[in-house]
Coordinates of C-alpha atoms in Angstrom, one line a residue:
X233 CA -29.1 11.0 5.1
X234 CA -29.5 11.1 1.4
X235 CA -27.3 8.0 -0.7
X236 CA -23.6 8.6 -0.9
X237 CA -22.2 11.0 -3.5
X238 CA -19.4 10.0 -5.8
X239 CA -16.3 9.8 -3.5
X240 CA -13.0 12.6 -4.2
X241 CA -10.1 10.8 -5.3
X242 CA -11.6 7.8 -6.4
X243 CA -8.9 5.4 -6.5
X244 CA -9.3 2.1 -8.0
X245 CA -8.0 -1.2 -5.8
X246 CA -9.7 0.8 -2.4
X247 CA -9.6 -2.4 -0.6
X248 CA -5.5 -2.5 -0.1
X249 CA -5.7 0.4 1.8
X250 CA -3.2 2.5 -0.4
X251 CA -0.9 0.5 0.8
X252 CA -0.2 -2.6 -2.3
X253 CA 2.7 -4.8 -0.9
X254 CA 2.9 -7.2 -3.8
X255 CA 0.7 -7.8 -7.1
X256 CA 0.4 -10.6 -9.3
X257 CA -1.7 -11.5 -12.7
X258 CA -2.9 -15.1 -13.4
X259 CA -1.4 -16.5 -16.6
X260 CA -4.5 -16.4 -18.2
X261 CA -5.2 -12.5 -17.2
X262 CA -8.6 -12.6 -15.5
X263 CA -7.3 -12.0 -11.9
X264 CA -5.1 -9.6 -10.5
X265 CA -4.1 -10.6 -7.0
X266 CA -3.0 -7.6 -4.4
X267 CA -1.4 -7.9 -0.6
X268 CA -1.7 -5.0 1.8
X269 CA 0.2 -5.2 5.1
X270 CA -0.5 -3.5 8.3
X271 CA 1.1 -4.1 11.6
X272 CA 0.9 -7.4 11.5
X273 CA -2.2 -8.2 9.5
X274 CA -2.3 -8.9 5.6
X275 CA -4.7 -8.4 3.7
X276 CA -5.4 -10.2 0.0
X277 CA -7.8 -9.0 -2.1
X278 CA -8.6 -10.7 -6.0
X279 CA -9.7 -7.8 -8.4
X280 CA -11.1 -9.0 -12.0
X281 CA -8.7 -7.2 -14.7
X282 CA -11.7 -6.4 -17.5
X283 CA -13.1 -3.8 -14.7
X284 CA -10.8 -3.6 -11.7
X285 CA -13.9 -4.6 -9.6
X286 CA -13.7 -6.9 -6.1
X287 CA -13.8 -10.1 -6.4
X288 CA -12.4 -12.1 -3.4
X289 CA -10.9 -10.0 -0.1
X290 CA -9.1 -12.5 2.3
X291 CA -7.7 -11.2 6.2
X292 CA -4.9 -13.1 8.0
X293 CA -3.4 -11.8 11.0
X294 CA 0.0 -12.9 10.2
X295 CA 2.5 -10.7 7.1
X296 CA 2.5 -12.3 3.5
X297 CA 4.8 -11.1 0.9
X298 CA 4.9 -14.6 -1.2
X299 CA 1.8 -15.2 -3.8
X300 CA 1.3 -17.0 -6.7
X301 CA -1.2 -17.9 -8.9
X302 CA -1.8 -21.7 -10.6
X303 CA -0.4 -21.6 -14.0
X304 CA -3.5 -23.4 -15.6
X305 CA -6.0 -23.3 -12.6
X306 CA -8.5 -20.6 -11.2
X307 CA -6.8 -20.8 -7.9
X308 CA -4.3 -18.4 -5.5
X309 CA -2.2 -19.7 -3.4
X310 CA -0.8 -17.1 -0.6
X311 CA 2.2 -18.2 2.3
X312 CA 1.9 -16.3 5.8
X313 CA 4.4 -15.9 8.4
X314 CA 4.1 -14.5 12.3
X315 CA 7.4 -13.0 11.7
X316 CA 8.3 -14.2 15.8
X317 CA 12.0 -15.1 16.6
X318 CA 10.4 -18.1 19.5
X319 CA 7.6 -18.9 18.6
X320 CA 7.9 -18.8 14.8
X321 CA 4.3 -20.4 12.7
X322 CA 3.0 -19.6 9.4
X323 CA -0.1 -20.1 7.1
X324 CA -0.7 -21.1 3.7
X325 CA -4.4 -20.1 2.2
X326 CA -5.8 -21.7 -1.0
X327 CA -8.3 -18.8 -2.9
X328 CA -10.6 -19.8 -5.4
X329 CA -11.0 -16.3 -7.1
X330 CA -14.4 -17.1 -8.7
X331 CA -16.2 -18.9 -6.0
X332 CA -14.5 -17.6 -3.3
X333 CA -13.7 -21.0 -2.4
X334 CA -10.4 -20.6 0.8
X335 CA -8.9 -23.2 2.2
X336 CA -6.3 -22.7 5.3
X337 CA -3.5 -24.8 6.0
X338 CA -1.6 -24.2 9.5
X339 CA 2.1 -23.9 9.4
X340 CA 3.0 -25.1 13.0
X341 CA 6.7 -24.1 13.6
X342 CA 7.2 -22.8 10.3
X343 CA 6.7 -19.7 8.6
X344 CA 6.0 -19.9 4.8
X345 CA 8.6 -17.3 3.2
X346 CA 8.2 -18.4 -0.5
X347 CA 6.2 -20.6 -2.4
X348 CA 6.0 -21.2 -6.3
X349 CA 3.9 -23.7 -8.8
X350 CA 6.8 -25.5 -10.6
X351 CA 4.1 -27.2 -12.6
X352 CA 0.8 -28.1 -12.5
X353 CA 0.4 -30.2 -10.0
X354 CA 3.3 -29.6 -7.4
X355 CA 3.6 -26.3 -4.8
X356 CA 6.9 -25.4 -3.5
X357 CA 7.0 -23.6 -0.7
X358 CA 10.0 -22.5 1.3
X359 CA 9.5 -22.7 5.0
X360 CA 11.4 -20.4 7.5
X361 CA 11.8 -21.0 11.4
X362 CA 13.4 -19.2 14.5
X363 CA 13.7 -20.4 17.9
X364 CA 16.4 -18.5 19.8
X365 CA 15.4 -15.0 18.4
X366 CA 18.5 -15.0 15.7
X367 CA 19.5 -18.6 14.4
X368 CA 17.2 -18.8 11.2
X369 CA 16.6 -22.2 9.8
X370 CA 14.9 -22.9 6.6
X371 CA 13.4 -25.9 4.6
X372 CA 12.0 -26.7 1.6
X373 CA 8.6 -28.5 1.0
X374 CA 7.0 -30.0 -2.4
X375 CA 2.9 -30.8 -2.0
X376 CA 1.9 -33.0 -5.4
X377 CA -2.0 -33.3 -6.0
X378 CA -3.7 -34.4 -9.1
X379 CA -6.3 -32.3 -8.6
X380 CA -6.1 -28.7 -6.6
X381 CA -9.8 -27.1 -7.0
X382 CA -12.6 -28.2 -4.5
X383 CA -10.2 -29.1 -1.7
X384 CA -11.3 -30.2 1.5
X385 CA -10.2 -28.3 4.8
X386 CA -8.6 -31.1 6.1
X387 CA -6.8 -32.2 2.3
X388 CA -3.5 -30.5 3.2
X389 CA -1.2 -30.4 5.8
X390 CA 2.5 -29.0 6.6
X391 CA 5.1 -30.4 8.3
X392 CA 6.4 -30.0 11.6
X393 CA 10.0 -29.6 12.7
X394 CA 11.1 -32.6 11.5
X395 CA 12.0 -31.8 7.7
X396 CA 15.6 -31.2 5.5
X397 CA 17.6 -27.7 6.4
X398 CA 18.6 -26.5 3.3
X399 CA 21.4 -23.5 3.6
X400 CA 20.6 -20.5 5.1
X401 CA 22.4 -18.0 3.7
X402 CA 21.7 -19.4 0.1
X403 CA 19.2 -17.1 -2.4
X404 CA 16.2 -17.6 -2.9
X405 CA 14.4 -17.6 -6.2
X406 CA 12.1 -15.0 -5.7
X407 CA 10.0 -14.1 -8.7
X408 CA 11.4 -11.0 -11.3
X409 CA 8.8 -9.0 -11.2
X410 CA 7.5 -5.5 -11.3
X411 CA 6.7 -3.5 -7.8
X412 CA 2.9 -3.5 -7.2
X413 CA 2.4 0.0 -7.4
X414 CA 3.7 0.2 -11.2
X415 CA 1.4 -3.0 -12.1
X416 CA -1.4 -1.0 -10.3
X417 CA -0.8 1.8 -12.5
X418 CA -0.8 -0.4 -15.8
X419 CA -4.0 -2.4 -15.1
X420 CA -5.6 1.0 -14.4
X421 CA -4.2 3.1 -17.0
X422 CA -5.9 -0.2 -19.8
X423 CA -9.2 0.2 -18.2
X424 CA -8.9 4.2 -18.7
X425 CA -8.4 5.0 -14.8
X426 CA -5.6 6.4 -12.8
X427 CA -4.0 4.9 -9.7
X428 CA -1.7 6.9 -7.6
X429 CA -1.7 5.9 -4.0
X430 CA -1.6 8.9 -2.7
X431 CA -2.2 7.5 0.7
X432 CA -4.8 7.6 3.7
X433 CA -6.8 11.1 4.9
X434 CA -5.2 11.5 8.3
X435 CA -8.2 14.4 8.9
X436 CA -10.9 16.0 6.7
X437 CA -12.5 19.3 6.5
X438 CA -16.1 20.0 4.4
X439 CA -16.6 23.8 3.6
X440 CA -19.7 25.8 3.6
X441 CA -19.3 26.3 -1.0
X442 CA -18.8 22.5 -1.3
X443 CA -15.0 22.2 -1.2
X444 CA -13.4 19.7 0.9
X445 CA -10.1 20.0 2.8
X446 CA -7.9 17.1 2.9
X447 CA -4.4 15.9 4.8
X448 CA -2.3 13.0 3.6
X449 CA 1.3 11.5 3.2
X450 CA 3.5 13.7 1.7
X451 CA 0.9 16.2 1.5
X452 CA 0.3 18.8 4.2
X453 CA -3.3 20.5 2.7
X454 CA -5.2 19.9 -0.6
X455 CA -8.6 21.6 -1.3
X456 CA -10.9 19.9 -3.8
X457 CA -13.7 21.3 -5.5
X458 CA -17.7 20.6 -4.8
X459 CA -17.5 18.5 -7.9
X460 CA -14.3 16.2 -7.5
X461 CA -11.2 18.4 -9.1
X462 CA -8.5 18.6 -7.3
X463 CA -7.6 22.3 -7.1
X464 CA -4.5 22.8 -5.1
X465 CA -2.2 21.1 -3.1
X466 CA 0.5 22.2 -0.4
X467 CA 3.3 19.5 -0.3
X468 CA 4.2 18.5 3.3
X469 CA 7.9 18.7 5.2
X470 CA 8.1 14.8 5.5
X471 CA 6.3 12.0 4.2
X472 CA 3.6 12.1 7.4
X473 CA 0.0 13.5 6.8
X474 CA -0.8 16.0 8.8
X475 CA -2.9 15.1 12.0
X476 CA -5.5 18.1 12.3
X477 CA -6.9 20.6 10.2
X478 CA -8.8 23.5 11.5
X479 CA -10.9 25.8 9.6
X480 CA -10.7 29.9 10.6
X481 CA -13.6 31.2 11.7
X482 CA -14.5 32.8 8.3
X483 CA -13.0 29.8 6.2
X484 CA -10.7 32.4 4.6
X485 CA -7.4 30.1 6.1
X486 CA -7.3 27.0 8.0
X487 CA -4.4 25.8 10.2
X488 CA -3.1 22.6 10.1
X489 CA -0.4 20.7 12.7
X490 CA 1.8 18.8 10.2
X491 CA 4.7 16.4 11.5
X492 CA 8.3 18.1 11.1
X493 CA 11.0 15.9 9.1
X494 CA 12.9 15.0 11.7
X495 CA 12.1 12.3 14.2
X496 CA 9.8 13.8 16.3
X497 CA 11.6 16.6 16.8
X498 CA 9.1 19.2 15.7
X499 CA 5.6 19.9 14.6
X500 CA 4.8 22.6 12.2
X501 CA 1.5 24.5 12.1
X502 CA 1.7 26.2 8.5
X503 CA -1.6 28.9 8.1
X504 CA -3.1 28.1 4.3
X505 CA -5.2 30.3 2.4
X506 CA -8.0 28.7 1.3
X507 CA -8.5 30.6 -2.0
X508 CA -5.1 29.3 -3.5
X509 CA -3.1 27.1 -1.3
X510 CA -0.4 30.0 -0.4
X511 CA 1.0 29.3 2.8
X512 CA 0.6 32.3 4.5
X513 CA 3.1 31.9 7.7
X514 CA 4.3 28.6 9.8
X515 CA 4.4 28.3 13.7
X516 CA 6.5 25.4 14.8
X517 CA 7.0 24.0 18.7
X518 CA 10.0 21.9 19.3
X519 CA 8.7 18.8 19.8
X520 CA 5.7 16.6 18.5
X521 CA 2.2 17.8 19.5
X522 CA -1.4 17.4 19.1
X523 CA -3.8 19.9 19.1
X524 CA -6.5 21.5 21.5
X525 CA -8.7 24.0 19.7
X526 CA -11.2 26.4 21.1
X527 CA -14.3 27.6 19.0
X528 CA -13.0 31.0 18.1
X529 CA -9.3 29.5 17.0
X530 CA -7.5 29.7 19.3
X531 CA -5.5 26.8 20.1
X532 CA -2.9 25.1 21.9
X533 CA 0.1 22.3 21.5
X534 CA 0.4 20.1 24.0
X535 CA 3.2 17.4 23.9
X536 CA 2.4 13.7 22.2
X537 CA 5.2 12.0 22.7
X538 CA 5.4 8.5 24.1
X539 CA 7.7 9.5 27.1
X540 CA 8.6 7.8 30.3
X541 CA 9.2 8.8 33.8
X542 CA 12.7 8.4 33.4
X543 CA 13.0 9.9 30.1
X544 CA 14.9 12.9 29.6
X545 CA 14.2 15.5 28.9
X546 CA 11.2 16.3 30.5
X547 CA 7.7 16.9 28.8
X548 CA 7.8 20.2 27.6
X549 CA 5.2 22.9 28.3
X550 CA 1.9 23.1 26.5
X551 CA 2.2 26.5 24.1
X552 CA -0.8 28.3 23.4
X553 CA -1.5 30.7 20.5
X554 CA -4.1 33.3 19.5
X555 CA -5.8 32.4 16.0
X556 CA -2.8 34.4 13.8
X557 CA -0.4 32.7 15.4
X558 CA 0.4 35.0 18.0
X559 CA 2.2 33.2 21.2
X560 CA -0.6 33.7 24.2
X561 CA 1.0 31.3 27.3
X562 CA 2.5 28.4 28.1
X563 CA 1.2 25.5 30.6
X564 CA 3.7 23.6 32.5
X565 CA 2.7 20.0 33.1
X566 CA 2.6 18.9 36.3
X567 CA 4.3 15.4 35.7
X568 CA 5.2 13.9 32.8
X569 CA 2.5 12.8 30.9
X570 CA -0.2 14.6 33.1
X571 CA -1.5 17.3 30.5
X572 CA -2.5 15.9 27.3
X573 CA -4.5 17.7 24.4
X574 CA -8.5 16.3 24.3
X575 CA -9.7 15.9 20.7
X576 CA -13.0 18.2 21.4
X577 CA -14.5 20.0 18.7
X578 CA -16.4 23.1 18.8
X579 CA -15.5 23.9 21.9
X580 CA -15.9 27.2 23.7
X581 CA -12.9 26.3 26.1
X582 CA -9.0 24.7 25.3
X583 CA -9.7 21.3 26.7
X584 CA -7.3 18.9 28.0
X585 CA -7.1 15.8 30.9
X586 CA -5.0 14.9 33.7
X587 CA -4.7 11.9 35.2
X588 CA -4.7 8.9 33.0
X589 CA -7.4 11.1 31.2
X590 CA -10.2 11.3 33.5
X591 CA -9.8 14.7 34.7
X592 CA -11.2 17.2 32.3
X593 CA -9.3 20.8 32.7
X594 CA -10.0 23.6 31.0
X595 CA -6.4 26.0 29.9
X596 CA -7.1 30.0 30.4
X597 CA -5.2 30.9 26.8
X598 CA -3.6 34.3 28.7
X599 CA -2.0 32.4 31.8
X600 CA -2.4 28.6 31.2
X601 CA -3.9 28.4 34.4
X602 CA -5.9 25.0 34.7
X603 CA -9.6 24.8 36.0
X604 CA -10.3 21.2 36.6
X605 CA -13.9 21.0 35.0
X606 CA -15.5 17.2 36.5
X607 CA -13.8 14.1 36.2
X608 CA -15.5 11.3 34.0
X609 CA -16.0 7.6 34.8
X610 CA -13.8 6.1 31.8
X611 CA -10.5 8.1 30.1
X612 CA -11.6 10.8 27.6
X613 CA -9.8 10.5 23.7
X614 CA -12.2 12.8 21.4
X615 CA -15.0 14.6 22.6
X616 CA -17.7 17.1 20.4
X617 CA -19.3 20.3 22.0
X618 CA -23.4 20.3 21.5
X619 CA -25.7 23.0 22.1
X620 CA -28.9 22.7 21.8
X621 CA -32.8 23.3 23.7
X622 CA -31.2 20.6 26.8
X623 CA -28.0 23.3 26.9
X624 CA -24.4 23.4 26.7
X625 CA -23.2 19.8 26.5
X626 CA -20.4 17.6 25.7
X627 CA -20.1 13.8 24.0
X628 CA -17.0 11.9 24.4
X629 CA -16.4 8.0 23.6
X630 CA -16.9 5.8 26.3
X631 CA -17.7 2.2 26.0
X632 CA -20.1 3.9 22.9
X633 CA -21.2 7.8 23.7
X634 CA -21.5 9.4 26.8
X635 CA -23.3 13.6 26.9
X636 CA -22.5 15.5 29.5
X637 CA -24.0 18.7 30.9
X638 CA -20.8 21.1 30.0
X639 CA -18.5 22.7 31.8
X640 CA -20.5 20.4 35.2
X641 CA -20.0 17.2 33.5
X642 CA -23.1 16.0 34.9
X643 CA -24.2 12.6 32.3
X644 CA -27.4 13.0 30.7
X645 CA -27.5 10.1 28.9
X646 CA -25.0 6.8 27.0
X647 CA -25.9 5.1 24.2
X648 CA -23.5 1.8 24.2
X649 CA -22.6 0.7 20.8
X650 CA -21.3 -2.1 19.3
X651 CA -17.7 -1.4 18.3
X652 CA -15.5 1.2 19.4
X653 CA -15.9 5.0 17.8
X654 CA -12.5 5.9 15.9
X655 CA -13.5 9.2 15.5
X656 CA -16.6 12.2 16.4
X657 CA -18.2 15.1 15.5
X658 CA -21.9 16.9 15.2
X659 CA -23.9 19.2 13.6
X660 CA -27.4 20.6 13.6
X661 CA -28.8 18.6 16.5
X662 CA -27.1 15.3 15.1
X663 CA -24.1 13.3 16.6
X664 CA -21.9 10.9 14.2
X665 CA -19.8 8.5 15.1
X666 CA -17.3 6.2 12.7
X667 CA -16.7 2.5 14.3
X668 CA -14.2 0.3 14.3
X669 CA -16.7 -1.9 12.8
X670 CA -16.6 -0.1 9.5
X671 CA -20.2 1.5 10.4
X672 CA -21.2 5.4 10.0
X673 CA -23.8 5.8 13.7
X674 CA -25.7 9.0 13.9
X675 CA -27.6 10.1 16.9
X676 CA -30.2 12.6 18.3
X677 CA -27.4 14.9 20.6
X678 CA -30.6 16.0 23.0
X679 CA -31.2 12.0 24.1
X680 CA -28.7 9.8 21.8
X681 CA -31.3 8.2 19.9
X682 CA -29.9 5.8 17.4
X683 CA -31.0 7.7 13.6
X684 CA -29.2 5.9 11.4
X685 CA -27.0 3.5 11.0
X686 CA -24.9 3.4 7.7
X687 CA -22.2 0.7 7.0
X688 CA -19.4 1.7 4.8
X689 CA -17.2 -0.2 2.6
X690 CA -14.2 -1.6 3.9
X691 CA -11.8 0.8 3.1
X692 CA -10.4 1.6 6.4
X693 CA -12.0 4.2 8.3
X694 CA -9.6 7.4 9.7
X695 CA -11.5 10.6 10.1
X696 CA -14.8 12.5 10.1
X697 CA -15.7 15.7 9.4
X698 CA -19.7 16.9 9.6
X699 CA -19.3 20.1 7.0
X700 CA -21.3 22.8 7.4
X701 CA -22.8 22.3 4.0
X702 CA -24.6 19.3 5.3
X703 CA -22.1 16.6 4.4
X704 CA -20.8 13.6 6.4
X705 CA -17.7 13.3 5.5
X706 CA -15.0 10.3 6.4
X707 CA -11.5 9.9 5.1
X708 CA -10.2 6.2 4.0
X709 CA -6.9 4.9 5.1
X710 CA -7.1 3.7 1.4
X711 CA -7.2 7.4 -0.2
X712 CA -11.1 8.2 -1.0
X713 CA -12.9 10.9 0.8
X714 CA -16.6 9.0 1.1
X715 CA -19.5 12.0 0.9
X716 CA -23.2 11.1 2.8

């Protein structure tokens, strides 16, 4: 692969995902601390303010929304809490911005909910504990040093249980200040950059001119040119990105299966013309779905809801269309659960598994019949359709990649690799794969040779797309569309 073109939408503050929970500014102007929060796991990262560039990025797997700088001192300090009614223990982490310099305190018992410097040498922090799932309990803790640079690991520690209550239901003096996002904006808009947030690229699509097809929140299509210029944009029905965009034989239109507003309660599959953005006509099923898509377009929506056996009302039936939309069948499911869309691209048949996802089936689109194809070793999620001098073939994920003889199923070869693949595709002879690991692995399709292994920066990996123009593409959870 050649080096990485200039990513679209190139956002500054990449690192927080899109997603800034809190921001704060050192007195003295040089740093800009930002939190990001997902599920469970915070991330802090230290940007310089002269150039917005990365300076520090810290990972905790507990939440944080309480940070605050030194008011004369190079230093961050950042409170963590588990957030568990039982079992309730928190963090506090000491950041030297410029060396990188981190220090970790545990918090046994106690999550840290607030902290603030009330002068130069003394940290407050407010300390938060639940033991019975609802009876909250707080105290309040002053640690004094002379000197708060350089510390050792062991130079701090926090109390146990033993400490003052202080009242519960009184305020707390949180900080008055501005949301992240609007600092974000400020500190980008001196520097002569725009930050937006427009959120993470649920799925990607390169075109055979250059242009690049996107889906993210609040938006259900936008199209950007070979050069970086956003040139149109269809808004979505809720705040969800879409969760698949397919391309039209022709690339005159491309499809796209877009969450309804309501709460699961419908998915919408809205037909885009790719010259301009005009929506040209919207299927919708009642229910939320994910797609199977044959080669030639046509496609089916099979149910993705999280049901249970006992749930009612039952799974509804898979509904298959012809490329314009036009309603072909519909496959019943034979238990709840039992049928369920496989992510397979370029695929000459609708693909789907039964069975905890080891039986591969193939859906007739004029009778939904089912023709149970093979059955693999290890549960099928996202699978690519090769074709090439060994014949017909398919690679799925499976403890690394697994190709198939296809429609037999017979394995030809696995390549283990080293994290697992979030998502697949292939083009011209060449498998790609995007790890968990934040790593781009390309391999020969005929014997899954390893060809090159690219690591990306760590802006949260979400989709692929191998365009026919030649491009690798991958969406960021943070916003950017990288280009190899």
């Amino acid at each position: 692969m050649t080096e990485p073109k200039k990513p679209f939408h190139d956002d500054p503050f990449p690192e927080v995902f899109g997603n800034a929970t809190d921001a704060v500014v050192s007195a003295d102007g040089r740093w800009l601390a930002v939190s990001s929060v997902l599920h469970e796991l915070s991330r802090v990262v230290v940007y310089r303010t002269a150039d917005l560039s990365c300076a520090q990025v810290a990972t905790v797997a507990m939440e944080t929304d309480t940070m605050a700088f030194h008011p004369t001192l190079p230093l961050l300090a950042v409170g963590f809490d588990n957030g568990d009614g039982y079992m309730r223990e928190g963090s506090l982490v000491l950041l030297e911005p410029g060396s990188g310099r981190r220090v970790d305190v545990p918090s046994p018992d106690w999550g840290v909910e607030l902290l603030r410097w009330t002068d130069p040498r003394t940290l407050e922090l407010t300390l938060c504990a639940m033991y019975d799932g609802s009876t909250i309990e707080r105290a309040s803790v002053d640690l004094v040093r002379e000197d708060w640079l350089g510390l050792a690991p062991d130079a701090l520690a926090l109390p146990s249980v033993d400490v003052p209550l202080l009242d519960p239901d009184a305020p707390l003096p949180h900080p008055d200040r501005e949301p992240a996002p609007v600092v974000l904006r400020a500190l980008a808009e001196r520097v002569g950059r725009r930050y937006d947030g427009r959120g993470g690229v649920r799925d990607v699509a390169g075109l055979r001119d250059g242009r690049v097809l996107a889906t993210r929140r609040d938006t259900a299509l936008e199209c950007w040119s070979p050069d970086g210029e956003l040139l149109w944009s269809v808004p979505a029905p809720s705040p969800s990105p879409g969760t698949r965009i397919v391309v039209a034989v022709g690339e005159r239109t491309a499809r796209v299966a877009v969450p309804g507003p309501g709460r699961g309660d419908r998915t919408d599959f809205p037909l885009v013309d790719l010259a301009d953005g005009t929506v040209l006509e919207t299927c919708s099923v009642p229910f939320p779905a994910a797609l199977s898509v044959r080669a030639d377009g046509v496609w089916a929506a099979g149910d993705s809801a999280d049901r249970t056996y006992d749930k009612e009302p039952p799974a509804p039936g898979t509904r298959i269309f012809a490329p314009d939309g036009t309603p072909l069948a519909t496959a019943h499911a034979p238990a709840l659960g039992e049928l369920v869309p496989l992510d397979a691209r370029h695929c000459p048949e609708l693909l789907f598994t039964r069975r905890r996802h080891r039986d591969v089936v193939a859906l007739d689109p004029r009778s939904g019949a089912e023709r149970r194809l093979f059955t693999a070793d290890e549960a099928l999620y996202r699978a690519v359709y090769v074709s090439d001098a060994a014949g017909p073939g398919l690679v799925h994920t499976g403890g690394g990649l697994v190709r198939r003889t296809f429609p037999a199923g017979e394995v030809v070869w696995r390549r283990p690799l080293d994290a697992v693949v979030a998502a697949l595709d292939a083009r011209d002879g060449v498998v790609h794969a995007l790890c968990e690991d934040d790593t781009l692995v390309s391999c020969d399709a005929a014997d899954g040779t390893v060809l090159e292994r690219r690591p990306l920066p760590p802006y949260g990996k979400l989709s692929l797309h191998a365009a026919p123009d030649g491009t690798v593409l991958v969406g960021t959870v943070a916003g950017q569309i990288l280009r190899y």
